[in-house]
PDB file of C-alpha atoms in Angstrom:
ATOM      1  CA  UNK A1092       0.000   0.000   0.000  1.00 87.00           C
ATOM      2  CA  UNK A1093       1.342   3.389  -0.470  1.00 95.00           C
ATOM      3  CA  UNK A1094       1.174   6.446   1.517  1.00 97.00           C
ATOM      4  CA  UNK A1095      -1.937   7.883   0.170  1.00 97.00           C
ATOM      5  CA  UNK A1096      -4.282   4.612   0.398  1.00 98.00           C
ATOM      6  CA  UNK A1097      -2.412   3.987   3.736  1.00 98.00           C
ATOM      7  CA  UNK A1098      -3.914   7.992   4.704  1.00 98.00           C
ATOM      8  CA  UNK A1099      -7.080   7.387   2.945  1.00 98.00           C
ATOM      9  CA  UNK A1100      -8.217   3.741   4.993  1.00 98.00           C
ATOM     10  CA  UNK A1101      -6.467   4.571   7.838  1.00 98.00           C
ATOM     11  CA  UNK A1102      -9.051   7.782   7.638  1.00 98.00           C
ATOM     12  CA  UNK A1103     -11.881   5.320   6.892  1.00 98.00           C
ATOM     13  CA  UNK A1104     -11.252   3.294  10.069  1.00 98.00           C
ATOM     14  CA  UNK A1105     -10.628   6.200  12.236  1.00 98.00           C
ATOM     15  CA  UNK A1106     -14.734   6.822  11.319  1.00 98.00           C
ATOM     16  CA  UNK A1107     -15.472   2.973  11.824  1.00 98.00           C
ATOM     17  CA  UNK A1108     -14.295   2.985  15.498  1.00 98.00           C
ATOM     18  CA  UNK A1109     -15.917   6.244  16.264  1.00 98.00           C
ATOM     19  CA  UNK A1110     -19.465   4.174  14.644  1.00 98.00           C
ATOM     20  CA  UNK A1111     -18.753   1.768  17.011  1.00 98.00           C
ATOM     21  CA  UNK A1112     -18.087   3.127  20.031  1.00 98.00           C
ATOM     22  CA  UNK A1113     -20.973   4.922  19.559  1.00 98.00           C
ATOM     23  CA  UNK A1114     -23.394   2.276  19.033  1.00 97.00           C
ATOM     24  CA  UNK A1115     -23.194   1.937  15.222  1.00 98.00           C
ATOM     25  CA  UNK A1116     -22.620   0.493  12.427  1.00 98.00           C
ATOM     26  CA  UNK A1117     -18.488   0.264  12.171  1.00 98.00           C
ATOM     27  CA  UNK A1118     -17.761   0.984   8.689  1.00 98.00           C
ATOM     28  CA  UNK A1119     -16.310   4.022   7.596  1.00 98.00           C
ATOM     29  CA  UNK A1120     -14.871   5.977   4.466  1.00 98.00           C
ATOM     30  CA  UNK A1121     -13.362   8.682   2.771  1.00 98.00           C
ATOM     31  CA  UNK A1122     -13.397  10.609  -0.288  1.00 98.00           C
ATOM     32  CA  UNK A1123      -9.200  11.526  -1.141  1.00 98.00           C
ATOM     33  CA  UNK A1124      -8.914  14.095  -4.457  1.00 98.00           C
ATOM     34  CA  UNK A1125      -5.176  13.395  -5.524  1.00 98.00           C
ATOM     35  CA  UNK A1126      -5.387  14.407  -9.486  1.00 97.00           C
ATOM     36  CA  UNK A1127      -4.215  12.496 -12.074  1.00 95.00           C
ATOM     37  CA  UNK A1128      -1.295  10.515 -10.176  1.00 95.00           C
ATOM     38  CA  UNK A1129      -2.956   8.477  -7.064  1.00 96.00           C
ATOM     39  CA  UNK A1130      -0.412   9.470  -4.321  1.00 95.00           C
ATOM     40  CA  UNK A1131       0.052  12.456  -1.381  1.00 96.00           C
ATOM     41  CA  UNK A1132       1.751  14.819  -3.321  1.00 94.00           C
ATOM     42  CA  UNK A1133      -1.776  16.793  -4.214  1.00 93.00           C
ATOM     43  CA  UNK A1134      -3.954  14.954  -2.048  1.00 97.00           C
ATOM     44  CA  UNK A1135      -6.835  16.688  -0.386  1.00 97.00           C
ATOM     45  CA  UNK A1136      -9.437  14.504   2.188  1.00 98.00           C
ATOM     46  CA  UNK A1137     -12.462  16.178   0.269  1.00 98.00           C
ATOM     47  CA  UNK A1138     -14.895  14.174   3.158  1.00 98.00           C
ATOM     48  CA  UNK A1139     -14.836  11.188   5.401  1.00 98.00           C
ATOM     49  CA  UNK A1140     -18.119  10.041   7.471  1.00 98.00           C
ATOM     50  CA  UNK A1141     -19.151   6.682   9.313  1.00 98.00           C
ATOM     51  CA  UNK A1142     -22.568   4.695   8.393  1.00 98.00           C
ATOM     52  CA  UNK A1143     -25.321   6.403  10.204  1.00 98.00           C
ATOM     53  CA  UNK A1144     -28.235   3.890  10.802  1.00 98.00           C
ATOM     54  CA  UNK A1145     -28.766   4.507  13.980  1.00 97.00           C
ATOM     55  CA  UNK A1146     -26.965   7.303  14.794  1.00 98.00           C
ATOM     56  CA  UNK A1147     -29.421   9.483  12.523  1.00 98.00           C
ATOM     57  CA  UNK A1148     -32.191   7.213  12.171  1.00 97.00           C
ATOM     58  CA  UNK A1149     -31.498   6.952   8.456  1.00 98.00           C
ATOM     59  CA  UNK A1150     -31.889   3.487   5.759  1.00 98.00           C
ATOM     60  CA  UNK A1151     -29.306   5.352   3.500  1.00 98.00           C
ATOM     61  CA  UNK A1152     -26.372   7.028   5.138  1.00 98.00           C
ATOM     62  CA  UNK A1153     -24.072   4.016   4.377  1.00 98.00           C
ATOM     63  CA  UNK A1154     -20.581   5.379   4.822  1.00 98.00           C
ATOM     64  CA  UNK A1155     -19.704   5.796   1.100  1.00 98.00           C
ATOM     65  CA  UNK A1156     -23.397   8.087   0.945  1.00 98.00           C
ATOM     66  CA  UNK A1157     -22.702   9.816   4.291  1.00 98.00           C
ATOM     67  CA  UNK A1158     -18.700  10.495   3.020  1.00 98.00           C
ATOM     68  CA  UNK A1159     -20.324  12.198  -0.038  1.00 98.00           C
ATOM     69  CA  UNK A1160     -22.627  14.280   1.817  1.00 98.00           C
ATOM     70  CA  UNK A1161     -19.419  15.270   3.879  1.00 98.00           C
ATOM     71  CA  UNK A1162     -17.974  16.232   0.741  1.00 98.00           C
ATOM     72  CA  UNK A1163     -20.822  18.282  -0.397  1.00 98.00           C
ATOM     73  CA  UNK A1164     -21.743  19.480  -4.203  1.00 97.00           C
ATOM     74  CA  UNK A1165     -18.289  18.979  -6.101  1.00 97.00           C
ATOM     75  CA  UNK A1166     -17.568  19.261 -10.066  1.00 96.00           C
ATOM     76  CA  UNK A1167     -17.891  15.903 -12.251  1.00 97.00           C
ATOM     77  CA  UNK A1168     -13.713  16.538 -12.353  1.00 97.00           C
ATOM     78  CA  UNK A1169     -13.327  16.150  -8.783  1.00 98.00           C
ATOM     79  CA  UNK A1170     -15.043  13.061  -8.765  1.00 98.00           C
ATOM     80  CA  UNK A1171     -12.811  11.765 -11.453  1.00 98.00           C
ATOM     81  CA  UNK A1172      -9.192  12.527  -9.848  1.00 98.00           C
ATOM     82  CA  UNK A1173     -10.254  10.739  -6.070  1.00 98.00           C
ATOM     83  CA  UNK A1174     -10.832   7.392  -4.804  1.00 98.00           C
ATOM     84  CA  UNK A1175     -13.244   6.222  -2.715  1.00 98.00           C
ATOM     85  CA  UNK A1176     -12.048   4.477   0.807  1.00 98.00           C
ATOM     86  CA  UNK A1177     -14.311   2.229   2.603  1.00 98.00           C
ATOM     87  CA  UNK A1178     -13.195  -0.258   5.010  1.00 98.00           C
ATOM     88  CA  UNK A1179     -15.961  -2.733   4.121  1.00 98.00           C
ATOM     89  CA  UNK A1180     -17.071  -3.857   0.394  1.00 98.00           C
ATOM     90  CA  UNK A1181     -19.669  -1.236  -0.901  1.00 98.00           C
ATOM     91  CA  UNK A1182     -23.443  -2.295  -1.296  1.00 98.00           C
ATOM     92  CA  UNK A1183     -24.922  -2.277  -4.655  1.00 98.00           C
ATOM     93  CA  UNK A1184     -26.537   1.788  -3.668  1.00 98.00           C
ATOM     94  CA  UNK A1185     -22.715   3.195  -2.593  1.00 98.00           C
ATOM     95  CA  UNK A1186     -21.836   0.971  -6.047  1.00 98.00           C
ATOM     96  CA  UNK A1187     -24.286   2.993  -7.933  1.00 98.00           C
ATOM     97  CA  UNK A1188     -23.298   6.215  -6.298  1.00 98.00           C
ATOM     98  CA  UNK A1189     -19.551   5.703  -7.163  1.00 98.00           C
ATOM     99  CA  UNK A1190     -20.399   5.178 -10.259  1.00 98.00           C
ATOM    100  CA  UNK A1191     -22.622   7.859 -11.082  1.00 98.00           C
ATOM    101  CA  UNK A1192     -19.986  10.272 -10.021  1.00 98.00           C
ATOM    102  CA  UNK A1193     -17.484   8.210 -11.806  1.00 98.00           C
ATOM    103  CA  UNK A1194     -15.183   7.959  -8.894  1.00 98.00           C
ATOM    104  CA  UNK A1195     -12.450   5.699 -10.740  1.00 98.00           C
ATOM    105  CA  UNK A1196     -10.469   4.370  -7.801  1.00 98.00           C
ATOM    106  CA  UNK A1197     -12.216   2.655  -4.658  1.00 98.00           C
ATOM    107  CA  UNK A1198      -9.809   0.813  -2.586  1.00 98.00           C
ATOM    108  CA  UNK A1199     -11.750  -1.572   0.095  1.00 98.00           C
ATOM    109  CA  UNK A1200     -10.219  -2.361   3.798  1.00 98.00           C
ATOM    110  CA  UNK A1201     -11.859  -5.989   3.404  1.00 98.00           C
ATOM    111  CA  UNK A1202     -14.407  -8.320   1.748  1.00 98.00           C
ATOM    112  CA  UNK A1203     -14.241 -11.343   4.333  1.00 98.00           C
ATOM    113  CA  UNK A1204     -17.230 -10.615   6.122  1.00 98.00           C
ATOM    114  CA  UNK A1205     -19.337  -9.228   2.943  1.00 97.00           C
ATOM    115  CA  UNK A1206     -19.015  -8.945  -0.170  1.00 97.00           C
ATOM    116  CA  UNK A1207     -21.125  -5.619  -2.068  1.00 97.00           C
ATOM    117  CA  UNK A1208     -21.295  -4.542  -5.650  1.00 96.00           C
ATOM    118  CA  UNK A1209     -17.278  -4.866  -6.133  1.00 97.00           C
ATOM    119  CA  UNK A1210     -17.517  -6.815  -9.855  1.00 98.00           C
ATOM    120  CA  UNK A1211     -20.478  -4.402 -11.051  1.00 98.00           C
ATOM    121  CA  UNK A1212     -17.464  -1.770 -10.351  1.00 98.00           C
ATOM    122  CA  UNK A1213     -14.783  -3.347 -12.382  1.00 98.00           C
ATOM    123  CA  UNK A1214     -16.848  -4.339 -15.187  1.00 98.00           C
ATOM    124  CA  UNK A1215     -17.286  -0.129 -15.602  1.00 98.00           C
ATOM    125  CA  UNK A1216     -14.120   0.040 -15.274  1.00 98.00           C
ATOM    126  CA  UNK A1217     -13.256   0.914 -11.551  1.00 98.00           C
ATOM    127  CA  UNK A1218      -9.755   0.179 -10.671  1.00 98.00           C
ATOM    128  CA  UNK A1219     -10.822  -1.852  -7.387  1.00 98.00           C
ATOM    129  CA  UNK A1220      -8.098  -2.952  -4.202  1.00 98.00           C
ATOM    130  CA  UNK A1221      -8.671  -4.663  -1.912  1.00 98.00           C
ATOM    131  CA  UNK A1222      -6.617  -4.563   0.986  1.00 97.00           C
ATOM    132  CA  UNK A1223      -7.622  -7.094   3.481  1.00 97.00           C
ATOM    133  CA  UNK A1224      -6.904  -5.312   6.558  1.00 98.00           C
ATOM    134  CA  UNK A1225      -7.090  -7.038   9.838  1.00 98.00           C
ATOM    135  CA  UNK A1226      -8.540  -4.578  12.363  1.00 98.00           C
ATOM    136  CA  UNK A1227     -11.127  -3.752   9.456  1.00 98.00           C
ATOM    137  CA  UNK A1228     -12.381  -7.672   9.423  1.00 98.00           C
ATOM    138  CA  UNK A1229     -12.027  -7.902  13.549  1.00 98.00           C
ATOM    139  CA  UNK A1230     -14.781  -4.891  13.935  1.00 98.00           C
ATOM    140  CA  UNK A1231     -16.795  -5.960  11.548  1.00 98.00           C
ATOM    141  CA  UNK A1232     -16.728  -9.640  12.870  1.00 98.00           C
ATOM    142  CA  UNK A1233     -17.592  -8.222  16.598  1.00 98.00           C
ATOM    143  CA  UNK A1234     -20.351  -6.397  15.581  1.00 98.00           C
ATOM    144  CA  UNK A1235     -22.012  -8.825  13.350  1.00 98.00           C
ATOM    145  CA  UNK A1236     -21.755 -10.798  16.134  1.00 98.00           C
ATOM    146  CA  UNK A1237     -23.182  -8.793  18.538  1.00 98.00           C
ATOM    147  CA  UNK A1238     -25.822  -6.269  16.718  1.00 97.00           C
ATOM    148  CA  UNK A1239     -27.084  -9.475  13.852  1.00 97.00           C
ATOM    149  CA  UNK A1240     -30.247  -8.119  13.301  1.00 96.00           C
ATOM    150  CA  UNK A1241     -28.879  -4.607  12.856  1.00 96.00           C
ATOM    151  CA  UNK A1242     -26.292  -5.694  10.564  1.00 97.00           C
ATOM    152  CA  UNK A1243     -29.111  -7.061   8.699  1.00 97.00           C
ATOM    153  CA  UNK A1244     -30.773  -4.280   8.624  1.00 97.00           C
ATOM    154  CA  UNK A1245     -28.566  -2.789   7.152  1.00 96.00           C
ATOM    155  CA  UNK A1246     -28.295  -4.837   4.122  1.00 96.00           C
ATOM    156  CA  UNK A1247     -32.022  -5.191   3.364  1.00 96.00           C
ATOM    157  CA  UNK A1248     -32.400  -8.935   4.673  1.00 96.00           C
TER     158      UNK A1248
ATOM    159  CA  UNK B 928     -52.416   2.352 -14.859  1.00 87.00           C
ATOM    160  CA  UNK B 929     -54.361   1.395 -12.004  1.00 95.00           C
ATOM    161  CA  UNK B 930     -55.424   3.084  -9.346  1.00 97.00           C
ATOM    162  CA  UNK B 931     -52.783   2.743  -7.043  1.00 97.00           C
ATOM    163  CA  UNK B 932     -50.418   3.389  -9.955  1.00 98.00           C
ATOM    164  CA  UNK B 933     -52.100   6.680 -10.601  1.00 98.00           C
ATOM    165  CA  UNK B 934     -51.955   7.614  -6.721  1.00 98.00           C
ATOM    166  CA  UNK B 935     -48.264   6.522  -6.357  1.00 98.00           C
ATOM    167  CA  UNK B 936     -47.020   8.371  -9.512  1.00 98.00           C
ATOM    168  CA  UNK B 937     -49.764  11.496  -8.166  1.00 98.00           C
ATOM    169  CA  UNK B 938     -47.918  12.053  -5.289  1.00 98.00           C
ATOM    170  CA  UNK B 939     -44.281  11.708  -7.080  1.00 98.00           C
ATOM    171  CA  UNK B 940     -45.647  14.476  -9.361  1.00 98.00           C
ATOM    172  CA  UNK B 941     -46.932  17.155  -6.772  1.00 98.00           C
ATOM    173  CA  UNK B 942     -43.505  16.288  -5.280  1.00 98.00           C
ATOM    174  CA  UNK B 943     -41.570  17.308  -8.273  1.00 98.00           C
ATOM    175  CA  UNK B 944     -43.590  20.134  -8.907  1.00 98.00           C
ATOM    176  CA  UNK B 945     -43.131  21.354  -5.613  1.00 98.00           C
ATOM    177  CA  UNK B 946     -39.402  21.002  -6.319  1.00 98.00           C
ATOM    178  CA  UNK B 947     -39.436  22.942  -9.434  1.00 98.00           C
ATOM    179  CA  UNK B 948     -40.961  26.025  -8.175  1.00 98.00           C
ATOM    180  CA  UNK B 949     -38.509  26.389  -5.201  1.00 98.00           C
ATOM    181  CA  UNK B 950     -35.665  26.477  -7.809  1.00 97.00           C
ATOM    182  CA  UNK B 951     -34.495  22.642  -7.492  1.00 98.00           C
ATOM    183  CA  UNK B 952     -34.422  19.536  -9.722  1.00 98.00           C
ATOM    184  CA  UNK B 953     -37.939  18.707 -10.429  1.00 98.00           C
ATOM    185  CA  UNK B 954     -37.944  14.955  -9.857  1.00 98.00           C
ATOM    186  CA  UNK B 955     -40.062  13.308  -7.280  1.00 98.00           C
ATOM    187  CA  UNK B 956     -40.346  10.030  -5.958  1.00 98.00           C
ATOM    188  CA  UNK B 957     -42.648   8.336  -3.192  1.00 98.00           C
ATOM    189  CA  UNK B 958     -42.531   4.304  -1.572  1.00 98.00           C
ATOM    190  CA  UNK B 959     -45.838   2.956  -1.349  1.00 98.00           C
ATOM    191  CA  UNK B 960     -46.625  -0.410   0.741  1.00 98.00           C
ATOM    192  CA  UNK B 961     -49.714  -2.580  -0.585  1.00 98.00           C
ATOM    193  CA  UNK B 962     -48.762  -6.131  -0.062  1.00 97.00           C
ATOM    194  CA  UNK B 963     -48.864  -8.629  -1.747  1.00 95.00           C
ATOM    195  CA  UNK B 964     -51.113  -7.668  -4.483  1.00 95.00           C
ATOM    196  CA  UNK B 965     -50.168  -4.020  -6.370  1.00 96.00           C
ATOM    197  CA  UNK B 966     -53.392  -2.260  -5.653  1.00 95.00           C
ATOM    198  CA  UNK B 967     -55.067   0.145  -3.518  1.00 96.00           C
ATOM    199  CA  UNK B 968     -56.760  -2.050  -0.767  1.00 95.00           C
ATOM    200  CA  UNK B 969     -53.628  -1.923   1.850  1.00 93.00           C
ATOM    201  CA  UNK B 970     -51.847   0.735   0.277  1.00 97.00           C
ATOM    202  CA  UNK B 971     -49.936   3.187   2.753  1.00 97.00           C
ATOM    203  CA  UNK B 972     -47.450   6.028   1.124  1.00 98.00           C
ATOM    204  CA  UNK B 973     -44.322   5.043   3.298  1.00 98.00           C
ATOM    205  CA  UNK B 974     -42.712   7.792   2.301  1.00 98.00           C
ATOM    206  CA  UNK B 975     -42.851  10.899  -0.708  1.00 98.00           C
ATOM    207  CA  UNK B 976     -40.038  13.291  -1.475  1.00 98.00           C
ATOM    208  CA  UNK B 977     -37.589  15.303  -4.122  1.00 98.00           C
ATOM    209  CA  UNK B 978     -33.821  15.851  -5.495  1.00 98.00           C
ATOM    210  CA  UNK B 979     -32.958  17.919  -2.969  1.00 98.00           C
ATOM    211  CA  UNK B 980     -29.417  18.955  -4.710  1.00 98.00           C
ATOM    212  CA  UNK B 981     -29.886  22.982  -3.979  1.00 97.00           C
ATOM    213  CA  UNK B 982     -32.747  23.078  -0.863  1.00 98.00           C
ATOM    214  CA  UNK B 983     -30.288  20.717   0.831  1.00 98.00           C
ATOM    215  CA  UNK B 984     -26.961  21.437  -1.195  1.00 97.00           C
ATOM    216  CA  UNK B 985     -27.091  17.633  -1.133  1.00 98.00           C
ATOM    217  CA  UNK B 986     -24.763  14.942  -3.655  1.00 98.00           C
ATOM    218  CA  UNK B 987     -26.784  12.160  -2.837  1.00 98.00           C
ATOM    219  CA  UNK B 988     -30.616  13.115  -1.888  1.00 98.00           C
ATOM    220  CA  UNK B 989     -31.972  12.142  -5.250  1.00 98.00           C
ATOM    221  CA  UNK B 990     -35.372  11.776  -5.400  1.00 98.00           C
ATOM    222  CA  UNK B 991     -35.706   8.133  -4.237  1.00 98.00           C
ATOM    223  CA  UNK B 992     -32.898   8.320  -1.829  1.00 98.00           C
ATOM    224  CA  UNK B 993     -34.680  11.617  -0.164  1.00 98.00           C
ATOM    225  CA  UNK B 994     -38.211   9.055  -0.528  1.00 98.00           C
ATOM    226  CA  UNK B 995     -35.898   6.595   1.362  1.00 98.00           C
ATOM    227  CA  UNK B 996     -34.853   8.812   3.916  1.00 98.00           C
ATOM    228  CA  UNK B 997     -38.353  10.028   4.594  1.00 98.00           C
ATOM    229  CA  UNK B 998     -39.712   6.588   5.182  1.00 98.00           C
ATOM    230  CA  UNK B 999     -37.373   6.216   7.326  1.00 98.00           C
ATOM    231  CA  UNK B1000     -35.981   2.709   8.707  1.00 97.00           C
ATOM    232  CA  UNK B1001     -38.259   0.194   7.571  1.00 97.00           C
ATOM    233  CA  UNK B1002     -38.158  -3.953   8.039  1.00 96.00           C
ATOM    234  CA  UNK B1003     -36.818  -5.833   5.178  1.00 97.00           C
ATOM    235  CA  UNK B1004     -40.222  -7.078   4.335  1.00 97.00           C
ATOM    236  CA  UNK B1005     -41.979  -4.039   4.239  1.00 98.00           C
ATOM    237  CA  UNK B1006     -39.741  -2.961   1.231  1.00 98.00           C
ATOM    238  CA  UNK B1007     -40.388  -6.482  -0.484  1.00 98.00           C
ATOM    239  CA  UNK B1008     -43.836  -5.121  -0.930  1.00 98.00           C
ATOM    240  CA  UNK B1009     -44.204  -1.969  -1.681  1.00 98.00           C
ATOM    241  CA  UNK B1010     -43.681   0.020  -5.242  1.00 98.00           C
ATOM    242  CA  UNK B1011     -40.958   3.034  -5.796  1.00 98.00           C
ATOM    243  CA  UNK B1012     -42.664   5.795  -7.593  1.00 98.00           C
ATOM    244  CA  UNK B1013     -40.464   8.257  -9.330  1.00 98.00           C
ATOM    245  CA  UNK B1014     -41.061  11.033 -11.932  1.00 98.00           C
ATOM    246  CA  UNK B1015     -38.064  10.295 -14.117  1.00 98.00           C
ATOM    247  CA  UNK B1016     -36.108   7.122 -14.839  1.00 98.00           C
ATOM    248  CA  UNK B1017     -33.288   6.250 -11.969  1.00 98.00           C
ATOM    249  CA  UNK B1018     -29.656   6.840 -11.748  1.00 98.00           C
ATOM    250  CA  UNK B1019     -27.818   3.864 -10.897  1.00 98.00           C
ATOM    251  CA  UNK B1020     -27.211   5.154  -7.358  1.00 98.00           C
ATOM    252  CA  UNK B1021     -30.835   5.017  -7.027  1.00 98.00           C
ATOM    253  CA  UNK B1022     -30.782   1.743  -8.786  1.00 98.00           C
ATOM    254  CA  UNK B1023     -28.446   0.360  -6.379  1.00 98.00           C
ATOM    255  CA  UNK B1024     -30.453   1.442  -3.502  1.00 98.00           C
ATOM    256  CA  UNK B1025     -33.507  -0.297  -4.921  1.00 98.00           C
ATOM    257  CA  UNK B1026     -31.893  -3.376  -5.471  1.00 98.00           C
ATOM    258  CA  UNK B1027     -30.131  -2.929  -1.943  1.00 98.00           C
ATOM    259  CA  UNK B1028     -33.859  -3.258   0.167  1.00 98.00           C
ATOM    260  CA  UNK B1029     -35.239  -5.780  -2.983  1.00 98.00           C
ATOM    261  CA  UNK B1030     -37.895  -3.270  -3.867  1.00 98.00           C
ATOM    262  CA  UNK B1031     -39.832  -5.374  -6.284  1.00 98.00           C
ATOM    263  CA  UNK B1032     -41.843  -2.774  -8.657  1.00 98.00           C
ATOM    264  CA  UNK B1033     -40.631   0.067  -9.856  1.00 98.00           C
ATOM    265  CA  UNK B1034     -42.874   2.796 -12.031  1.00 98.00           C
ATOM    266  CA  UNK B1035     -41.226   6.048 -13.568  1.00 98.00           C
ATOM    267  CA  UNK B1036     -42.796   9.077 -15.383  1.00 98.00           C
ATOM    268  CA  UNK B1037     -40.769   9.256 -18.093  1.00 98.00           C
ATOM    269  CA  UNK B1038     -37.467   8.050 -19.472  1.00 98.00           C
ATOM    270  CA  UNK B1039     -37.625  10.493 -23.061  1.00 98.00           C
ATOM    271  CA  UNK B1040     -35.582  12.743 -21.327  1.00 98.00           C
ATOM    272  CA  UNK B1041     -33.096  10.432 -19.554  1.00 97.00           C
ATOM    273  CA  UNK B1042     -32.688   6.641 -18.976  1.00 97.00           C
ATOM    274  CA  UNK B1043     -30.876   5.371 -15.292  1.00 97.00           C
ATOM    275  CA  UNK B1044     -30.403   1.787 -14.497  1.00 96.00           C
ATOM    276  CA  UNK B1045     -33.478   0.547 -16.182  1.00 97.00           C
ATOM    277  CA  UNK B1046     -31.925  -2.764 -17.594  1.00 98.00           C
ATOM    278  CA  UNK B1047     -29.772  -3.463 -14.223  1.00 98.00           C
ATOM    279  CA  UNK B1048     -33.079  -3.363 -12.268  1.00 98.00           C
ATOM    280  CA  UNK B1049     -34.930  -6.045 -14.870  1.00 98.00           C
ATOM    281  CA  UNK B1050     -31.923  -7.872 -14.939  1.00 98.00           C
ATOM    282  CA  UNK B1051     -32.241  -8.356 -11.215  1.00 98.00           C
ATOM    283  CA  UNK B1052     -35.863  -8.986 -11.422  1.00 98.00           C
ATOM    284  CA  UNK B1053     -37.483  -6.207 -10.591  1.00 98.00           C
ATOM    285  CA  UNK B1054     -40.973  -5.039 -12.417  1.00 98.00           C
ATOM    286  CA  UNK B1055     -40.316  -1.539 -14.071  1.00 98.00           C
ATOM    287  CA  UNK B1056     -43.203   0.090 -15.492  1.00 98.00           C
ATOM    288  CA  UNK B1057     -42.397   3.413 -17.868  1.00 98.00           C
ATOM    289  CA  UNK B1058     -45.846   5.206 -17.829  1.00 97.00           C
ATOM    290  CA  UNK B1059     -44.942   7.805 -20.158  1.00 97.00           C
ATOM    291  CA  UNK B1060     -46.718  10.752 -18.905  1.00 98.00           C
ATOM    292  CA  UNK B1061     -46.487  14.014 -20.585  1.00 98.00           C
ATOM    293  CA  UNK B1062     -46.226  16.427 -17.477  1.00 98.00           C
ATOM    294  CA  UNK B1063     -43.185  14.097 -15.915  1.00 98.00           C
ATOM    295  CA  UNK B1064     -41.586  14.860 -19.557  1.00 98.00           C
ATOM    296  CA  UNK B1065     -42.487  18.222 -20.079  1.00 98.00           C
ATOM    297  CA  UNK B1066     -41.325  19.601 -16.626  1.00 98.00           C
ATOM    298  CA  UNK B1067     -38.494  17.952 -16.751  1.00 98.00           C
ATOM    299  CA  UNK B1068     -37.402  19.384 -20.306  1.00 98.00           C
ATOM    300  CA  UNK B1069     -38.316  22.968 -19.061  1.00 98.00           C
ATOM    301  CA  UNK B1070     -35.678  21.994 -16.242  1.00 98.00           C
ATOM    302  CA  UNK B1071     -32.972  20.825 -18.083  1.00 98.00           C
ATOM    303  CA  UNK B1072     -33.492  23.840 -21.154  1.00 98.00           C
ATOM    304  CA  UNK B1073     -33.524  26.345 -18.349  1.00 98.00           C
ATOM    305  CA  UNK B1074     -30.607  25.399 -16.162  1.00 97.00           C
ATOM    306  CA  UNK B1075     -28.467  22.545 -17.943  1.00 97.00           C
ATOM    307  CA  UNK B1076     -25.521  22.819 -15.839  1.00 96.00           C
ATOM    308  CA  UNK B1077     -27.328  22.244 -12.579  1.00 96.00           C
ATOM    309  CA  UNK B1078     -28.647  19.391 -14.635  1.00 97.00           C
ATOM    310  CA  UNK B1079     -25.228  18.073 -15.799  1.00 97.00           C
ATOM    311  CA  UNK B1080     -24.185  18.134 -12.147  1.00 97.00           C
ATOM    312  CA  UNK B1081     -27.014  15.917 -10.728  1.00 96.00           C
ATOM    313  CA  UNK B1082     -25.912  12.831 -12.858  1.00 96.00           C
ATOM    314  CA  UNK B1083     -21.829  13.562 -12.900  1.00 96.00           C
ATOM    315  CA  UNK B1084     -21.389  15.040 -15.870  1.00 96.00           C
TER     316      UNK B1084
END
């Protein structure tokens, strides 16, 4: 991993910790502009949030959605020069969401515990890494553990 | 259409309408619950909203997602039967969030002036019905004629 993806998940998990501790669901992310060249040299954390099911009462503030919302309105070229981190594998909606901004980088902390929309993303083309990160997979094991029907929730089953 | 059609697609309309004249993007959505059977006899409008890209200075609040959010959290089931209204054919985040809660029936306006993830929903076996209705497709074309970047920006481009 290099610097910038080790900033950008590290970010996302920073988010997913805070979800937890705070009742929620632990998965974070962050939206990282870098330009054409994907490392720290130009690199700007345009927004970073934390899934917000419970915290705000809300069926669609996944991280990705909430960590675009952080960002706010951007230009179709911002989208372009970032990548997307999330610590878990993005549902089909944060799928559809990266790619109607075209976001053309998403880099994932793991995929162990679920897998989302990841082969809808490289079949349009979305460069997509996956890191498999062990404190990402241990949070998200504890708290499908704990919170099942919440996680569940989450995921529409 | 039936008359639970009609209703659903109604209260998308006034929705969008409502949208237009405060200066936003005039597409509306509402969720409507009726159970097994698509008709009016245990119909409840879970929830009825619009893009709210400029009210909100919101990314992600598309019409459905804002529809979503306004029905707030639901039980997995409750999606499974119940019919997404929306004025104008979905972008794929919207798309992805329909397929996320296995909304089975989907029913849009128009699709003359733009065409979402149509195919990706039938593909995953959800009912889309295009109604075609002239009001959907003429406010929309005053929209996009009157402020096309705006436009531009609410589907990346």
């Amino acid at each position: 991993m290099n610097a910038l993806d080790k900033l950008g998940l590290a970010t996302a998990l920073a988010k997913a910790r805070k979800s937890y501790q705070e009742g929620g669901v632990p998965i974070g992310a962050a939206l990282v502009y870098h330009g054409t060249t994907p490392d720290t040299s130009n690199a700007v954390v345009l927004g970073c949030s934390h899934n917000q099911r419970f915290q705000k009462s809300s069926p669609t503030l996944h991280a990705e959605i909430a960590t675009l919302e952080d960002a706010g309105r951007l230009k179709a070229a911002v989208y372009r020069k970032s990548t997307m981190y999330t610590t878990l594998s993005p549902c089909i909606m944060c799928t559809g969401a990266i790619l109607l901004y075209k976001i053309p980088r998403v880099v994932i902390g793991e995929n162990e515990n679920w897998v989302g929309g990841e082969e809808l993303l490289k079949q349009n083309g979305v460069e997509v890494i996956v890191v498999d990160d062990a404190e990402c997979k241990d949070l998200m094991k504890r708290f499908i553990k704990e919170k099942p029907e919440e996680w569940n929730e989450d995921i529409g089953e």
